[in-house]
Short mmCIF file of C-alpha atoms in Angstrom, two decimals:
data_model
loop_
_atom_site.label_atom_id
_atom_site.label_comp_id
_atom_site.label_asym_id
_atom_site.label_seq_id
_atom_site.Cartn_x
_atom_site.Cartn_y
_atom_site.Cartn_z
CA UNK A 208 11.32 133.66 41.48
CA UNK A 209 9.29 131.57 43.86
CA UNK A 210 10.74 129.15 46.45
CA UNK A 211 9.69 126.14 44.57
CA UNK A 212 11.09 127.29 41.26
CA UNK A 213 14.35 128.49 42.87
CA UNK A 214 14.66 125.03 44.44
CA UNK A 215 14.21 123.44 41.04
CA UNK A 216 16.89 125.57 39.39
CA UNK A 217 19.27 124.91 42.14
CA UNK A 218 18.58 121.13 41.77
CA UNK A 219 19.11 121.31 37.99
CA UNK A 220 22.43 123.20 38.34
CA UNK A 221 23.50 120.74 41.06
CA UNK A 222 22.89 117.97 38.76
CA UNK A 223 24.98 119.47 36.01
CA UNK A 224 28.05 119.50 38.33
CA UNK A 225 30.71 116.78 38.38
CA UNK A 226 29.95 114.09 41.07
CA UNK A 227 32.70 115.22 43.26
CA UNK A 228 31.14 118.81 43.56
CA UNK A 229 27.72 117.43 43.98
CA UNK A 230 28.95 115.37 46.94
CA UNK A 231 30.82 118.25 48.42
CA UNK A 232 27.60 120.31 48.25
CA UNK A 233 25.59 117.67 49.68
CA UNK A 234 27.86 117.19 52.67
CA UNK A 235 28.54 120.79 53.30
CA UNK A 236 25.73 121.27 55.69
CA UNK A 237 26.40 118.13 57.78
CA UNK A 238 30.16 118.80 57.93
CA UNK A 239 29.72 122.36 58.83
CA UNK A 240 27.10 121.33 61.54
CA UNK A 241 29.67 118.61 62.90
CA UNK A 242 32.46 121.13 62.91
CA UNK A 243 30.19 123.68 64.91
CA UNK A 244 29.21 121.01 67.20
CA UNK A 245 32.85 119.97 68.02
CA UNK A 246 33.93 123.66 68.30
CA UNK A 247 31.08 124.41 70.90
CA UNK A 248 32.16 121.53 72.94
CA UNK A 249 35.85 122.50 72.98
CA UNK A 250 34.76 126.14 73.93
CA UNK A 251 32.57 124.76 76.54
CA UNK A 252 35.53 122.67 77.95
CA UNK A 253 37.73 125.89 78.10
CA UNK A 254 35.16 128.36 79.43
CA UNK A 255 33.64 126.21 82.23
CA UNK A 256 37.06 124.42 83.01
CA UNK A 257 36.80 123.35 86.77
CA UNK A 258 33.17 123.75 86.93
CA UNK A 259 31.71 120.34 86.52
CA UNK A 260 28.09 121.54 87.09
CA UNK A 261 28.42 124.14 84.23
CA UNK A 262 30.26 121.73 82.07
CA UNK A 263 27.50 119.19 82.24
CA UNK A 264 24.71 121.70 81.85
CA UNK A 265 26.42 123.22 78.80
CA UNK A 266 27.23 119.68 77.37
CA UNK A 267 23.44 118.60 77.66
CA UNK A 268 22.24 121.78 76.23
CA UNK A 269 24.43 121.63 73.11
CA UNK A 270 23.64 118.01 72.60
CA UNK A 271 19.94 118.77 73.08
CA UNK A 272 19.81 121.43 70.63
CA UNK A 273 21.71 119.59 67.93
CA UNK A 274 19.57 116.50 68.44
CA UNK A 275 16.25 118.48 68.37
CA UNK A 276 17.24 119.85 64.83
CA UNK A 277 19.10 117.01 63.38
CA UNK A 278 16.30 116.11 61.13
CA UNK A 279 15.90 119.50 59.67
CA UNK A 280 15.90 119.61 55.74
CA UNK A 281 15.30 123.23 54.92
CA UNK A 282 18.66 124.67 53.79
CA UNK A 283 17.58 128.07 54.87
CA UNK A 284 16.51 126.89 58.39
CA UNK A 285 19.70 124.86 58.63
CA UNK A 286 22.00 127.97 57.83
CA UNK A 287 19.86 129.94 60.37
CA UNK A 288 20.63 127.38 63.16
CA UNK A 289 24.37 127.21 62.08
CA UNK A 290 24.48 130.95 62.32
CA UNK A 291 23.05 130.75 65.82
CA UNK A 292 25.37 128.11 67.01
CA UNK A 293 28.31 130.06 65.75
CA UNK A 294 27.15 133.27 67.45
CA UNK A 295 26.82 131.34 70.70
CA UNK A 296 30.34 129.99 70.43
CA UNK A 297 31.65 133.48 69.90
CA UNK A 298 29.69 134.74 72.90
CA UNK A 299 30.88 131.98 75.15
CA UNK A 300 34.41 132.47 73.95
CA UNK A 301 34.51 136.26 74.21
CA UNK A 302 32.09 137.22 77.04
CA UNK A 303 31.88 134.55 79.68
CA UNK A 304 34.23 134.55 82.70
CA UNK A 305 34.10 132.23 85.67
CA UNK A 306 33.45 133.74 89.17
CA UNK A 307 33.97 131.99 92.55
CA UNK A 308 32.15 132.95 95.84
CA UNK A 309 35.05 133.47 98.35
CA UNK A 310 32.93 134.87 101.13
CA UNK A 311 29.33 135.66 101.70
CA UNK A 312 29.67 139.09 100.17
CA UNK A 313 32.73 138.69 97.78
CA UNK A 314 33.21 137.03 94.46
CA UNK A 315 36.60 136.41 92.74
CA UNK A 316 36.76 136.47 89.01
CA UNK A 317 38.70 134.16 87.08
CA UNK A 318 39.24 135.62 83.53
CA UNK A 319 40.92 133.40 80.91
CA UNK A 320 44.30 134.72 79.49
CA UNK A 321 42.55 135.02 75.92
CA UNK A 322 40.00 137.62 77.54
CA UNK A 323 42.75 139.68 79.12
CA UNK A 324 43.63 142.89 77.05
CA UNK A 325 46.09 145.58 77.48
CA UNK A 326 44.85 148.29 79.82
CA UNK A 327 45.46 151.74 78.65
CA UNK A 328 45.31 154.51 81.13
CA UNK A 329 42.53 157.15 81.11
CA UNK A 330 43.41 160.66 80.45
CA UNK A 331 41.06 163.42 81.75
CA UNK A 332 42.47 165.92 79.38
CA UNK A 333 43.51 164.67 75.94
CA UNK A 334 46.95 166.00 74.90
CA UNK A 335 47.26 168.05 71.87
CA UNK A 336 49.18 167.02 69.06
CA UNK A 337 52.30 169.39 68.35
CA UNK A 338 52.70 170.35 64.77
CA UNK A 339 56.38 170.66 63.48
#
Protein backbone atom coordinates (compact mmCIF):
# COMPACT_ATOMS: atom_id res chain seq x y z
CA UNK A 1 0.00 0.00 0.00
CA UNK A 2 1.45 3.37 -0.97
CA UNK A 3 1.90 6.19 1.53
CA UNK A 4 -0.96 8.21 0.03
CA UNK A 5 -3.47 5.35 -0.01
CA UNK A 6 -2.44 4.34 3.52
CA UNK A 7 -3.07 7.92 4.64
CA UNK A 8 -6.50 7.93 2.97
CA UNK A 9 -7.44 4.60 4.61
CA UNK A 10 -6.30 5.90 8.01
CA UNK A 11 -8.32 9.09 7.47
CA UNK A 12 -11.44 7.09 6.52
CA UNK A 13 -11.02 4.85 9.56
CA UNK A 14 -10.55 7.88 11.80
CA UNK A 15 -13.77 9.50 10.52
CA UNK A 16 -15.73 6.34 11.31
CA UNK A 17 -14.75 6.61 15.00
CA UNK A 18 -16.86 8.46 17.58
CA UNK A 19 -15.92 12.12 18.08
CA UNK A 20 -14.30 11.46 21.47
CA UNK A 21 -11.98 8.82 19.95
CA UNK A 22 -11.15 11.08 16.98
CA UNK A 23 -10.23 13.93 19.35
CA UNK A 24 -8.11 11.56 21.44
CA UNK A 25 -6.23 10.47 18.29
CA UNK A 26 -5.86 14.08 17.13
CA UNK A 27 -4.35 15.24 20.44
CA UNK A 28 -2.22 12.15 21.01
CA UNK A 29 0.88 13.62 19.31
CA UNK A 30 0.74 17.09 20.89
CA UNK A 31 -0.02 15.68 24.36
CA UNK A 32 2.81 13.18 24.09
CA UNK A 33 5.16 15.95 22.91
CA UNK A 34 4.15 18.18 25.82
CA UNK A 35 4.66 15.34 28.32
CA UNK A 36 8.14 14.64 26.92
CA UNK A 37 8.97 18.35 26.89
CA UNK A 38 8.06 18.63 30.59
CA UNK A 39 9.84 15.37 31.46
CA UNK A 40 13.03 16.54 29.74
CA UNK A 41 12.94 19.77 31.73
CA UNK A 42 12.38 17.92 35.03
CA UNK A 43 15.23 15.54 34.21
CA UNK A 44 17.45 18.49 33.25
CA UNK A 45 16.75 20.15 36.61
CA UNK A 46 17.66 16.99 38.51
CA UNK A 47 20.72 16.00 36.48
CA UNK A 48 22.30 19.48 36.40
CA UNK A 49 21.23 20.61 39.88
CA UNK A 50 23.49 23.40 41.25
CA UNK A 51 25.13 23.97 37.84
CA UNK A 52 23.56 27.15 36.49
CA UNK A 53 25.51 27.10 33.22
CA UNK A 54 24.57 23.50 32.38
CA UNK A 55 20.95 24.08 33.45
CA UNK A 56 20.66 27.08 31.14
CA UNK A 57 22.41 25.37 28.20
CA UNK A 58 20.15 22.31 28.50
CA UNK A 59 17.05 24.51 28.83
CA UNK A 60 17.94 26.42 25.68
CA UNK A 61 18.69 23.23 23.71
CA UNK A 62 15.43 21.52 24.72
CA UNK A 63 13.38 24.63 23.90
CA UNK A 64 15.22 25.15 20.60
CA UNK A 65 14.70 21.56 19.40
CA UNK A 66 11.00 21.56 20.24
CA UNK A 67 10.48 25.01 18.70
CA UNK A 68 12.33 24.04 15.50
CA UNK A 69 10.04 21.05 15.03
CA UNK A 70 6.70 22.36 16.32
CA UNK A 71 5.27 22.83 12.82
CA UNK A 72 6.05 19.24 11.76
CA UNK A 73 2.92 17.53 10.41
CA UNK A 74 4.22 14.14 9.28
CA UNK A 75 3.09 11.55 11.83
CA UNK A 76 6.09 9.37 11.00
CA UNK A 77 8.55 12.25 11.51
CA UNK A 78 6.81 13.32 14.74
CA UNK A 79 7.07 9.78 16.12
CA UNK A 80 10.76 9.68 15.16
CA UNK A 81 11.42 13.03 16.91
CA UNK A 82 9.52 11.93 20.02
CA UNK A 83 11.54 8.70 20.12
CA UNK A 84 14.77 10.74 19.97
CA UNK A 85 13.53 13.00 22.79
CA UNK A 86 12.60 9.98 24.89
CA UNK A 87 16.03 8.39 24.28
CA UNK A 88 17.77 11.64 25.26
CA UNK A 89 15.80 11.76 28.52
CA UNK A 90 16.82 8.18 29.37
CA UNK A 91 20.47 8.87 28.58
CA UNK A 92 20.47 12.03 30.71
CA UNK A 93 18.78 10.26 33.61
CA UNK A 94 20.90 7.10 33.54
CA UNK A 95 24.32 8.14 32.24
CA UNK A 96 25.17 11.72 33.23
CA UNK A 97 26.89 12.53 36.51
CA UNK A 98 28.20 15.85 37.77
CA UNK A 99 31.90 16.47 38.31
CA UNK A 100 33.66 19.36 40.05
CA UNK A 101 37.29 20.39 39.65
CA UNK A 102 38.69 20.40 43.21
CA UNK A 103 42.32 20.93 42.23
CA UNK A 104 44.26 21.41 39.02
CA UNK A 105 44.57 17.63 38.63
CA UNK A 106 41.59 16.34 40.64
CA UNK A 107 37.91 15.95 39.88
CA UNK A 108 35.22 15.12 42.40
CA UNK A 109 32.35 13.04 40.97
CA UNK A 110 28.90 13.69 42.40
CA UNK A 111 26.61 10.80 41.44
CA UNK A 112 22.88 11.07 42.12
CA UNK A 113 21.38 8.50 44.49
CA UNK A 114 19.31 6.92 41.71
CA UNK A 115 22.53 6.16 39.78
CA UNK A 116 24.23 4.34 42.63
CA UNK A 117 23.92 0.59 42.55
CA UNK A 118 24.92 -2.15 44.93
CA UNK A 119 28.54 -3.10 44.45
CA UNK A 120 29.17 -6.82 44.31
CA UNK A 121 32.71 -8.01 45.08
CA UNK A 122 34.74 -9.43 42.24
CA UNK A 123 35.79 -13.08 42.56
CA UNK A 124 38.93 -14.28 40.77
CA UNK A 125 37.81 -17.88 41.01
CA UNK A 126 34.11 -18.63 40.82
CA UNK A 127 32.92 -20.98 43.51
CA UNK A 128 31.53 -24.34 42.51
CA UNK A 129 28.02 -25.21 43.48
CA UNK A 130 27.88 -28.22 45.76
CA UNK A 131 25.34 -30.83 44.81
CA UNK A 132 23.37 -32.47 47.64
